[in-house]
Amino acid sequence: MAISCLQPLFLLLLLRAFASLPTQAAARGGSDSSDDGDHRSFSRNLLEDKPHITEEMAHGYMSNTELETAIHTFGNRCSNISRIYSIGKSVNDFPLWAIEISDKPRQREAEPAFKFIGNVHGDEPVGREVLMHLADWLCDNYLKDPLATLIVENMHLHILPTMNPDGFALRWRGNANKIDLNRDFPDQFFSVNNDINYRQPETRAIMNWVKQEHFMASASLHGGALVANYPWDGTRDTSKRYYGCPDDKTFRHMASVYSQSHYNMSLSKEFEGGITNGAFWYPIYGGMQDWNYIHGGCFELTLEISDTKWPKAVELPIIWEHNRMSMLNLLASLIKSGVHGRIFAADTGRPIPGSVMIKGIDSKVRASRAFGDYHRIIVPGEKYEVMASMEGFRPKSTHIVLEQEAVSLDFILEPDRADGQMKLLYNDDNGCPCGNSKMFHVQEAHLWLYLLVVCVLLTLYLVFKRKGASKLLTYKYSPRRPVAV
């Protein structure tokens, strides 16, 4: 049902009121809950901050300062495969530290990039601890374990252990301004978050991060349920129903990879197969995963990894073990499957930042500006028509059969028109389509040199012609050997 443009105020109030509605929400929205082991459905309240987090409950969890120390300690210990950097600061000025893990962590490469984000909600700290376990495991097992080596050498993994350090310190769900960060992103259906002046610094940091990095996929870790959630998170008419995105089949596959590799997520009786469409579970607006998919071309999952939002610290190693193979297999699947390649201009041989589409799926994946590389996730075991395109070039398509292994597919696009290709081919690294002025001046100089040579040759021709044709006719031509180029 279409929403009338005469109802914006009503919709704004309605969306803000969702926080007070009872629903079957968990970490994306819920109070803490208990599970008696039989995976029965239980009621959750959307934005309640309870139970009250006592110091006894928090005992054994790293404080923000301890987490910061652990991140830098990891960077020093594993400097050969890691880089530590900050993507911004929280409301209370705490750095949002990220870890990059790769065999070449300080270089741009034509490899897929993935990000894990933990602690989106301040009262869901399990992701902080699990992500540090993941980083340590990769460092300890690189060149020893085939899976660790595959991941480190074939992708750039970025880990943000805490997106909401202030909420964690304050022991509540939102950030220091009491804003739910998973409702603070621009939404595809409603303009409730479009005013950048009201956007939280943590949200802005994530949005800038996505624009800077060429992420293929990502996942955020939450607590309060045990399920892999995928887009869409909301519906156009705010109803609670299944609402799949164009890549619904691919998202179901990604969520299933995680769930099936988990200790018991796929056994859930609340969520069939341990996965769920967000809008079918309960709709939210301004969520991070939908924004990533729409604006970043980044396929993001929301992973609920613990039925209890704040379990005892002694249980954290067990939760890590239950999720370890899920995290590793999700990363490995992005390397070992899908279609990967680069896009080049036929006339220059240079990489270009074109787009790749799959026939029948209304979404694009953009190639990077630096290398023209793209990484497209699709479900194995099917036939696809893959098309590459870019403004100023003729599109090109081909058919592939994707088995269980990845397909490498490069595209060489022919310029569509001479006037349009120059400004597109020579974009600078900042994406300025103003043309490369240095290249223009070089080509202009070549043109003048060419004209000068023509004039000199013409002059020599006239001089020799005056000396008589007989001498020219008796000149013997000696052929040259070809020059290798």
Short mmCIF file of C-alpha atoms in Angstrom, two decimals:
data_model
loop_
_atom_site.label_atom_id
_atom_site.label_comp_id
_atom_site.label_asym_id
_atom_site.label_seq_id
_atom_site.Cartn_x
_atom_site.Cartn_y
_atom_site.Cartn_z
CA MET A 1 0.00 0.00 0.00
CA ALA A 2 1.51 3.35 -1.01
CA ILE A 3 2.14 5.94 1.68
CA SER A 4 0.56 9.30 1.00
CA CYS A 5 2.92 12.25 0.78
CA LEU A 6 0.46 14.14 3.02
CA GLN A 7 1.33 11.99 6.03
CA PRO A 8 5.02 12.74 6.82
CA LEU A 9 4.39 14.02 10.34
CA PHE A 10 2.25 11.03 11.18
CA LEU A 11 4.86 8.63 9.82
CA LEU A 12 7.65 10.33 11.71
CA LEU A 13 5.75 9.99 14.96
CA LEU A 14 4.83 6.42 14.08
CA LEU A 15 8.42 5.40 13.41
CA ARG A 16 9.73 7.02 16.56
CA ALA A 17 6.96 5.25 18.49
CA PHE A 18 8.13 1.81 17.35
CA ALA A 19 10.53 1.90 20.29
CA SER A 20 7.66 1.44 22.70
CA LEU A 21 5.80 -1.34 20.90
CA PRO A 22 6.06 -4.93 22.16
CA THR A 23 7.44 -7.30 19.57
CA GLN A 24 9.44 -10.45 19.10
CA ALA A 25 12.70 -8.52 19.05
CA ALA A 26 16.06 -9.56 20.36
CA ALA A 27 19.40 -7.84 20.09
CA ARG A 28 18.16 -5.74 17.22
CA GLY A 29 15.56 -4.61 19.63
CA GLY A 30 15.10 -6.56 22.73
CA SER A 31 15.29 -7.01 26.39
CA ASP A 32 17.34 -9.84 27.75
CA SER A 33 15.66 -13.19 27.66
CA SER A 34 16.22 -16.75 28.67
CA ASP A 35 15.98 -19.96 26.71
CA ASP A 36 15.14 -23.19 28.47
CA GLY A 37 16.92 -25.20 25.79
CA ASP A 38 13.98 -26.18 23.64
CA HIS A 39 14.23 -23.07 21.41
CA ARG A 40 10.62 -22.10 22.08
CA SER A 41 9.46 -18.68 20.92
CA PHE A 42 9.50 -16.02 23.61
CA SER A 43 8.38 -12.42 23.82
CA ARG A 44 10.87 -9.56 23.68
CA ASN A 45 10.45 -5.81 24.16
CA LEU A 46 11.99 -3.56 21.56
CA LEU A 47 14.08 -0.93 23.31
CA GLU A 48 13.99 -1.80 26.99
CA ASP A 49 17.35 -1.69 28.76
CA LYS A 50 16.96 -4.55 31.15
CA PRO A 51 17.91 -6.45 33.11
CA HIS A 52 19.98 -3.87 34.97
CA ILE A 53 23.63 -4.61 34.26
CA THR A 54 25.41 -5.04 37.56
CA GLU A 55 29.15 -4.95 38.13
CA GLU A 56 28.99 -8.64 38.92
CA MET A 57 27.47 -9.34 35.49
CA ALA A 58 30.12 -7.20 33.79
CA HIS A 59 32.97 -8.86 35.67
CA GLY A 60 35.34 -10.58 33.23
CA TYR A 61 34.41 -8.40 30.23
CA MET A 62 37.05 -6.03 28.91
CA SER A 63 36.47 -2.38 29.71
CA ASN A 64 36.87 0.11 26.87
CA THR A 65 40.39 0.91 28.04
CA GLU A 66 41.25 -2.78 28.29
CA LEU A 67 39.80 -3.40 24.84
CA GLU A 68 41.85 -0.53 23.42
CA THR A 69 44.99 -2.00 25.00
CA ALA A 70 44.14 -5.46 23.65
CA ILE A 71 43.73 -4.06 20.12
CA HIS A 72 47.10 -2.31 20.17
CA THR A 73 48.77 -5.33 21.77
CA PHE A 74 47.40 -7.44 18.95
CA GLY A 75 48.74 -4.93 16.41
CA ASN A 76 52.24 -5.16 17.89
CA ARG A 77 52.16 -8.94 18.18
CA CYS A 78 50.78 -9.52 14.69
CA SER A 79 52.23 -6.53 12.83
CA ASN A 80 53.17 -8.70 9.84
CA ILE A 81 49.50 -9.30 8.99
CA SER A 82 47.65 -6.40 10.62
CA ARG A 83 47.11 -2.66 10.74
CA ILE A 84 45.43 -0.73 13.55
CA TYR A 85 43.54 2.44 12.68
CA SER A 86 40.61 4.55 13.87
CA ILE A 87 37.51 5.25 11.77
CA GLY A 88 36.34 8.10 14.03
CA LYS A 89 35.27 8.85 17.59
CA SER A 90 32.20 8.33 19.75
CA VAL A 91 30.08 11.05 21.33
CA ASN A 92 32.34 10.94 24.40
CA ASP A 93 35.44 11.13 22.19
CA PHE A 94 36.51 7.48 22.49
CA PRO A 95 38.35 6.25 19.35
CA LEU A 96 36.57 3.65 17.21
CA TRP A 97 39.54 1.34 16.69
CA ALA A 98 39.57 -1.06 13.72
CA ILE A 99 41.88 -3.94 12.88
CA GLU A 100 42.78 -4.80 9.29
CA ILE A 101 44.04 -8.35 8.75
CA SER A 102 45.75 -9.32 5.49
CA ASP A 103 49.13 -10.51 4.23
CA LYS A 104 49.48 -6.97 2.83
CA PRO A 105 47.49 -4.90 5.34
CA ARG A 106 48.80 -1.49 4.28
CA GLN A 107 48.32 -1.96 0.54
CA ARG A 108 45.35 -1.73 -1.80
CA GLU A 109 44.83 -4.96 -3.72
CA ALA A 110 42.34 -6.40 -6.17
CA GLU A 111 40.95 -8.62 -3.40
CA PRO A 112 37.57 -8.74 -1.64
CA ALA A 113 37.19 -6.78 1.60
CA PHE A 114 34.92 -7.78 4.50
CA LYS A 115 34.08 -6.07 7.79
CA PHE A 116 32.85 -7.38 11.13
CA ILE A 117 31.25 -4.90 13.56
CA GLY A 118 30.56 -5.63 17.22
CA ASN A 119 28.77 -3.89 20.09
CA VAL A 120 26.36 -1.84 17.94
CA HIS A 121 24.14 -1.78 21.01
CA GLY A 122 25.83 -0.91 24.26
CA ASP A 123 24.10 -3.68 26.20
CA GLU A 124 25.23 -6.39 23.76
CA PRO A 125 28.94 -6.86 24.52
CA VAL A 126 29.51 -10.43 23.34
CA GLY A 127 30.59 -9.32 19.86
CA ARG A 128 33.48 -7.31 21.33
CA GLU A 129 34.97 -10.40 22.92
CA VAL A 130 34.25 -12.79 20.05
CA LEU A 131 35.85 -10.51 17.45
CA MET A 132 39.06 -10.26 19.47
CA HIS A 133 39.07 -14.08 19.66
CA LEU A 134 38.72 -14.18 15.87
CA ALA A 135 41.65 -11.79 15.34
CA ASP A 136 43.87 -13.75 17.74
CA TRP A 137 42.93 -17.07 16.12
CA LEU A 138 43.84 -15.82 12.63
CA CYS A 139 47.16 -14.47 13.88
CA ASP A 140 48.03 -17.65 15.77
CA ASN A 141 47.06 -19.98 12.92
CA TYR A 142 48.30 -18.10 9.85
CA LEU A 143 50.58 -20.41 7.79
CA LYS A 144 49.57 -23.27 10.10
CA ASP A 145 45.88 -23.75 9.38
CA PRO A 146 44.68 -23.82 5.72
CA LEU A 147 41.53 -21.82 6.50
CA ALA A 148 43.41 -19.08 8.35
CA THR A 149 45.98 -18.89 5.55
CA LEU A 150 43.27 -18.74 2.87
CA ILE A 151 41.56 -15.81 4.58
CA VAL A 152 44.70 -13.82 5.37
CA GLU A 153 46.20 -14.21 1.90
CA ASN A 154 43.09 -13.71 -0.23
CA MET A 155 41.06 -10.94 1.39
CA HIS A 156 41.28 -7.80 3.50
CA LEU A 157 39.37 -8.41 6.74
CA HIS A 158 38.43 -5.35 8.81
CA ILE A 159 37.26 -5.80 12.41
CA LEU A 160 35.59 -3.08 14.49
CA PRO A 161 35.17 -4.68 17.95
CA THR A 162 32.98 -1.86 19.30
CA MET A 163 30.83 0.62 17.42
CA ASN A 164 29.28 1.89 20.65
CA PRO A 165 31.90 2.16 23.42
CA ASP A 166 29.89 4.86 25.23
CA GLY A 167 26.75 2.72 25.47
CA PHE A 168 28.85 -0.15 26.80
CA ALA A 169 30.42 2.06 29.47
CA LEU A 170 27.02 3.43 30.46
CA ARG A 171 25.47 -0.06 30.44
CA TRP A 172 22.60 0.86 28.15
CA ARG A 173 21.48 0.16 24.59
CA GLY A 174 21.96 3.48 22.78
CA ASN A 175 25.02 5.69 22.54
CA ALA A 176 25.84 8.52 24.96
CA ASN A 177 22.93 10.49 23.46
CA LYS A 178 20.63 7.49 24.06
CA ILE A 179 20.17 7.04 20.29
CA ASP A 180 19.83 3.51 18.93
CA LEU A 181 22.61 3.40 16.34
CA ASN A 182 20.82 0.67 14.41
CA ARG A 183 17.97 3.11 13.72
CA ASP A 184 20.16 6.08 12.81
CA PHE A 185 21.06 5.38 9.15
CA PRO A 186 19.27 6.90 6.15
CA ASP A 187 16.29 4.75 5.29
CA GLN A 188 15.07 3.77 1.82
CA PHE A 189 11.39 4.23 2.64
CA PHE A 190 11.27 7.17 5.04
CA SER A 191 13.25 10.38 5.38
CA VAL A 192 13.35 10.29 9.17
CA ASN A 193 17.19 10.18 9.28
CA ASN A 194 18.03 12.34 6.27
CA ASP A 195 19.10 15.39 8.28
CA ILE A 196 22.88 14.96 8.63
CA ASN A 197 22.97 17.45 11.52
CA TYR A 198 21.14 14.94 13.72
CA ARG A 199 23.19 11.93 12.69
CA GLN A 200 25.33 10.44 15.44
CA PRO A 201 29.15 10.51 15.13
CA GLU A 202 29.32 6.72 15.32
CA THR A 203 26.88 6.46 12.40
CA ARG A 204 28.79 9.01 10.35
CA ALA A 205 32.01 7.10 11.01
CA ILE A 206 30.53 3.88 9.59
CA MET A 207 29.13 5.70 6.54
CA ASN A 208 32.48 7.34 5.76
CA TRP A 209 34.23 4.01 6.31
CA VAL A 210 32.02 2.28 3.75
CA LYS A 211 32.69 5.08 1.25
CA GLN A 212 36.47 4.80 1.74
CA GLU A 213 36.75 1.02 1.59
CA HIS A 214 35.45 -1.20 -1.19
CA PHE A 215 33.63 -3.72 1.04
CA MET A 216 32.19 -6.78 -0.64
CA ALA A 217 30.22 -7.92 2.40
CA SER A 218 29.94 -7.48 6.15
CA ALA A 219 28.21 -8.61 9.33
CA SER A 220 27.33 -7.01 12.65
CA LEU A 221 27.25 -9.08 15.83
CA HIS A 222 24.35 -8.73 18.28
CA GLY A 223 22.97 -10.61 21.27
CA GLY A 224 19.57 -11.68 22.55
CA ALA A 225 18.71 -14.42 20.05
CA LEU A 226 20.34 -17.06 17.89
CA VAL A 227 19.67 -16.33 14.21
CA ALA A 228 21.22 -14.93 11.02
CA ASN A 229 19.11 -11.99 9.82
CA TYR A 230 19.14 -10.57 6.28
CA PRO A 231 17.48 -7.69 4.29
CA TRP A 232 15.11 -6.11 3.91
CA ASP A 233 14.68 -4.93 7.49
CA GLY A 234 11.53 -2.89 6.77
CA THR A 235 8.60 -2.67 4.39
CA ARG A 236 7.18 0.20 2.38
CA ASP A 237 3.87 0.08 4.28
CA THR A 238 5.43 -0.72 7.71
CA SER A 239 3.70 -4.10 7.80
CA LYS A 240 5.33 -7.16 9.39
CA ARG A 241 5.84 -9.58 6.50
CA TYR A 242 8.53 -11.21 4.38
CA TYR A 243 10.06 -8.49 2.21
CA GLY A 244 13.00 -9.71 0.20
CA CYS A 245 15.60 -7.52 -1.51
CA PRO A 246 16.74 -8.14 -5.13
CA ASP A 247 19.52 -10.45 -3.88
CA ASP A 248 17.20 -12.35 -1.54
CA LYS A 249 18.39 -15.75 -2.75
CA THR A 250 22.03 -14.78 -2.25
CA PHE A 251 21.35 -13.43 1.23
CA ARG A 252 19.55 -16.61 2.20
CA HIS A 253 22.59 -18.54 1.04
CA MET A 254 24.99 -16.35 3.06
CA ALA A 255 22.82 -16.59 6.17
CA SER A 256 22.60 -20.36 5.76
CA VAL A 257 26.39 -20.68 5.46
CA TYR A 258 26.64 -19.05 8.88
CA SER A 259 23.75 -20.91 10.47
CA GLN A 260 24.67 -24.36 9.16
CA SER A 261 28.25 -23.95 10.39
CA HIS A 262 27.11 -22.92 13.88
CA TYR A 263 26.97 -25.31 16.80
CA ASN A 264 23.18 -25.12 17.13
CA MET A 265 21.80 -22.06 15.29
CA SER A 266 20.33 -24.12 12.44
CA LEU A 267 18.44 -26.30 14.94
CA SER A 268 16.26 -23.39 16.03
CA LYS A 269 12.52 -24.02 16.27
CA GLU A 270 11.83 -20.31 16.42
CA PHE A 271 13.57 -19.55 13.11
CA GLU A 272 13.47 -22.15 10.34
CA GLY A 273 17.03 -23.14 9.50
CA GLY A 274 18.32 -20.51 11.93
CA ILE A 275 17.80 -17.65 9.46
CA THR A 276 15.19 -14.92 9.05
CA ASN A 277 14.20 -12.03 6.84
CA GLY A 278 14.32 -8.87 8.97
CA ALA A 279 10.92 -7.47 8.01
CA PHE A 280 9.30 -10.87 8.56
CA TRP A 281 10.77 -11.04 12.06
CA TYR A 282 9.85 -7.44 12.88
CA PRO A 283 10.35 -4.29 10.78
CA ILE A 284 12.89 -1.62 11.69
CA TYR A 285 13.82 1.60 9.88
CA GLY A 286 17.16 3.33 9.69
CA GLY A 287 18.99 0.02 10.05
CA MET A 288 22.63 -0.46 9.15
CA GLN A 289 22.38 -3.58 7.00
CA ASP A 290 19.89 -2.15 4.49
CA TRP A 291 21.95 1.04 4.14
CA ASN A 292 25.11 -0.98 3.46
CA TYR A 293 23.43 -2.95 0.68
CA ILE A 294 21.78 0.06 -0.99
CA HIS A 295 24.53 2.66 -0.73
CA GLY A 296 27.70 0.60 -0.40
CA GLY A 297 26.96 -2.44 -2.56
CA CYS A 298 27.97 -4.30 0.60
CA PHE A 299 26.05 -7.49 1.43
CA GLU A 300 25.52 -7.27 5.21
CA LEU A 301 24.06 -9.76 7.66
CA THR A 302 22.88 -9.05 11.20
CA LEU A 303 24.06 -11.97 13.34
CA GLU A 304 22.42 -12.69 16.67
CA ILE A 305 25.05 -14.89 18.30
CA SER A 306 23.91 -15.32 21.89
CA ASP A 307 20.46 -15.94 23.36
CA THR A 308 21.48 -13.99 26.43
CA LYS A 309 22.55 -10.41 25.81
CA TRP A 310 24.99 -10.28 28.72
CA PRO A 311 26.03 -13.85 29.58
CA LYS A 312 28.54 -14.59 32.31
CA ALA A 313 32.11 -13.95 31.17
CA VAL A 314 33.01 -17.59 31.81
CA GLU A 315 30.71 -18.53 28.92
CA LEU A 316 32.48 -16.30 26.37
CA PRO A 317 35.05 -18.92 25.23
CA ILE A 318 32.18 -21.35 24.62
CA ILE A 319 30.23 -18.77 22.60
CA TRP A 320 33.36 -18.10 20.56
CA GLU A 321 33.78 -21.80 19.83
CA HIS A 322 30.13 -22.09 18.81
CA ASN A 323 30.57 -19.23 16.32
CA ARG A 324 34.16 -19.84 15.19
CA MET A 325 33.48 -22.08 12.19
CA SER A 326 30.50 -19.94 11.17
CA MET A 327 32.68 -16.84 10.97
CA LEU A 328 35.53 -18.61 9.20
CA ASN A 329 33.29 -20.41 6.70
CA LEU A 330 31.41 -17.20 5.89
CA LEU A 331 34.71 -15.47 5.08
CA ALA A 332 36.04 -18.44 3.12
CA SER A 333 32.83 -18.75 1.09
CA LEU A 334 33.27 -15.21 -0.21
CA ILE A 335 36.71 -16.15 -1.54
CA LYS A 336 35.95 -19.62 -2.83
CA SER A 337 32.64 -18.85 -4.52
CA GLY A 338 30.93 -16.14 -6.55
CA VAL A 339 32.30 -14.35 -9.59
CA HIS A 340 35.39 -12.15 -9.35
CA GLY A 341 37.30 -10.15 -11.92
CA ARG A 342 38.38 -6.79 -13.28
CA ILE A 343 37.05 -4.35 -15.87
CA PHE A 344 39.38 -2.73 -18.42
CA ALA A 345 39.10 -0.18 -21.21
CA ALA A 346 39.89 -1.79 -24.56
CA ASP A 347 41.75 1.18 -26.04
CA THR A 348 44.04 1.96 -23.10
CA GLY A 349 44.16 -1.31 -21.19
CA ARG A 350 43.57 0.65 -18.00
CA PRO A 351 41.17 -0.56 -15.26
CA ILE A 352 37.89 1.34 -15.05
CA PRO A 353 35.29 1.54 -12.23
CA GLY A 354 32.38 -0.04 -14.07
CA SER A 355 29.42 -1.98 -12.70
CA VAL A 356 28.49 -5.65 -12.82
CA MET A 357 24.94 -6.96 -12.93
CA ILE A 358 23.39 -10.41 -13.02
CA LYS A 359 20.47 -10.78 -15.41
CA GLY A 360 17.26 -11.08 -13.44
CA ILE A 361 18.70 -9.41 -10.30
CA ASP A 362 18.03 -5.70 -10.04
CA SER A 363 21.20 -4.64 -8.23
CA LYS A 364 24.69 -3.53 -9.22
CA VAL A 365 28.11 -4.20 -7.78
CA ARG A 366 30.65 -1.51 -8.60
CA ALA A 367 34.28 -2.15 -9.41
CA SER A 368 36.95 -0.24 -7.50
CA ARG A 369 38.60 2.85 -8.97
CA ALA A 370 42.11 1.70 -8.13
CA PHE A 371 42.07 -1.70 -9.85
CA GLY A 372 38.69 -2.01 -11.57
CA ASP A 373 38.12 -5.17 -9.50
CA TYR A 374 34.66 -6.45 -8.60
CA HIS A 375 33.49 -9.29 -6.35
CA ARG A 376 29.93 -10.53 -6.84
CA ILE A 377 28.30 -12.98 -4.43
CA ILE A 378 25.84 -15.37 -6.08
CA VAL A 379 24.46 -18.79 -5.17
CA PRO A 380 26.55 -21.75 -6.43
CA GLY A 381 25.15 -24.46 -8.68
CA GLU A 382 23.34 -22.25 -11.18
CA LYS A 383 23.75 -20.60 -14.59
CA TYR A 384 24.05 -16.82 -14.81
CA GLU A 385 24.34 -14.10 -17.41
CA VAL A 386 26.87 -11.56 -16.16
CA MET A 387 27.01 -8.07 -17.66
CA ALA A 388 29.59 -5.31 -17.18
CA SER A 389 28.84 -1.71 -18.09
CA MET A 390 30.05 1.84 -17.69
CA GLU A 391 28.96 5.16 -19.08
CA GLY A 392 30.86 5.92 -22.27
CA PHE A 393 31.48 2.23 -23.07
CA ARG A 394 29.53 -0.49 -24.79
CA PRO A 395 28.24 -3.05 -22.25
CA LYS A 396 29.36 -6.63 -22.56
CA SER A 397 27.78 -9.81 -21.20
CA THR A 398 28.61 -13.49 -21.02
CA HIS A 399 27.13 -16.66 -19.57
CA ILE A 400 28.75 -18.65 -16.78
CA VAL A 401 27.99 -21.80 -14.82
CA LEU A 402 28.91 -21.31 -11.19
CA GLU A 403 29.78 -24.60 -9.54
CA GLN A 404 31.26 -24.82 -6.04
CA GLU A 405 34.41 -22.91 -6.97
CA ALA A 406 34.70 -19.21 -7.79
CA VAL A 407 34.66 -18.01 -11.39
CA SER A 408 37.28 -15.48 -12.54
CA LEU A 409 35.84 -13.23 -15.23
CA ASP A 410 37.46 -10.09 -16.65
CA PHE A 411 35.70 -7.66 -18.96
CA ILE A 412 37.32 -5.50 -21.67
CA LEU A 413 34.89 -2.78 -22.69
CA GLU A 414 35.01 -0.94 -26.00
CA PRO A 415 34.55 2.85 -25.93
CA ASP A 416 31.11 3.84 -27.11
CA ARG A 417 32.12 7.28 -28.38
CA ALA A 418 35.43 9.10 -28.69
CA ASP A 419 34.26 12.30 -27.02
CA GLY A 420 32.98 10.60 -23.91
CA GLN A 421 35.78 8.22 -23.17
CA MET A 422 38.53 10.72 -22.48
CA LYS A 423 37.02 12.23 -19.35
CA LEU A 424 35.93 8.81 -18.07
CA LEU A 425 39.16 6.95 -18.61
CA TYR A 426 41.38 9.48 -16.95
CA ASN A 427 39.48 10.11 -13.74
CA ASP A 428 41.77 10.79 -10.82
CA ASP A 429 41.74 8.66 -7.65
CA ASN A 430 39.25 11.01 -6.00
CA GLY A 431 36.68 10.30 -8.69
CA CYS A 432 36.88 13.72 -10.33
CA PRO A 433 35.46 13.33 -13.87
CA CYS A 434 37.20 16.49 -14.93
CA GLY A 435 39.71 14.74 -17.14
CA ASN A 436 43.42 14.43 -16.51
CA SER A 437 44.93 17.81 -17.36
CA LYS A 438 48.45 16.41 -17.50
CA MET A 439 47.39 13.81 -20.04
CA PHE A 440 45.67 16.51 -22.10
CA HIS A 441 48.80 18.67 -22.21
CA VAL A 442 50.95 15.67 -23.16
CA GLN A 443 48.64 14.84 -26.04
CA GLU A 444 48.59 18.50 -27.16
CA ALA A 445 52.41 18.54 -27.18
CA HIS A 446 52.45 15.35 -29.28
CA LEU A 447 50.12 17.00 -31.80
CA TRP A 448 52.42 20.04 -32.22
CA LEU A 449 55.46 17.76 -32.56
CA TYR A 450 53.67 15.80 -35.25
CA LEU A 451 52.87 18.96 -37.20
CA LEU A 452 56.50 20.15 -36.90
CA VAL A 453 57.84 16.86 -38.27
CA VAL A 454 55.40 17.03 -41.19
CA CYS A 455 56.58 20.56 -42.03
CA VAL A 456 60.25 19.56 -41.91
CA LEU A 457 59.66 16.54 -44.14
CA LEU A 458 57.71 18.62 -46.60
CA THR A 459 60.54 21.17 -46.75
CA LEU A 460 63.16 18.48 -47.31
CA TYR A 461 61.04 16.97 -50.03
CA LEU A 462 60.90 20.26 -51.92
CA VAL A 463 64.67 20.81 -51.54
CA PHE A 464 65.57 17.38 -52.84
CA LYS A 465 63.07 17.68 -55.67
CA ARG A 466 64.92 20.73 -56.97
CA LYS A 467 68.25 18.83 -57.11
CA GLY A 468 66.80 16.62 -59.76
CA ALA A 469 64.76 13.49 -60.00
CA SER A 470 67.64 11.42 -61.42
CA LYS A 471 69.50 11.22 -58.13
CA LEU A 472 66.36 10.11 -56.32
CA LEU A 473 65.71 7.37 -58.85
CA THR A 474 69.19 5.89 -58.48
CA TYR A 475 68.92 5.67 -54.64
CA LYS A 476 68.86 2.06 -53.48
CA TYR A 477 66.49 1.21 -50.63
CA SER A 478 67.82 -1.07 -47.85
CA PRO A 479 65.01 -2.68 -45.81
CA ARG A 480 65.14 -2.50 -41.97
CA ARG A 481 64.58 -5.34 -39.52
CA PRO A 482 61.23 -5.13 -37.65
CA VAL A 483 61.35 -3.66 -34.09
CA ALA A 484 59.80 -5.69 -31.29
CA VAL A 485 57.14 -3.72 -29.31
#
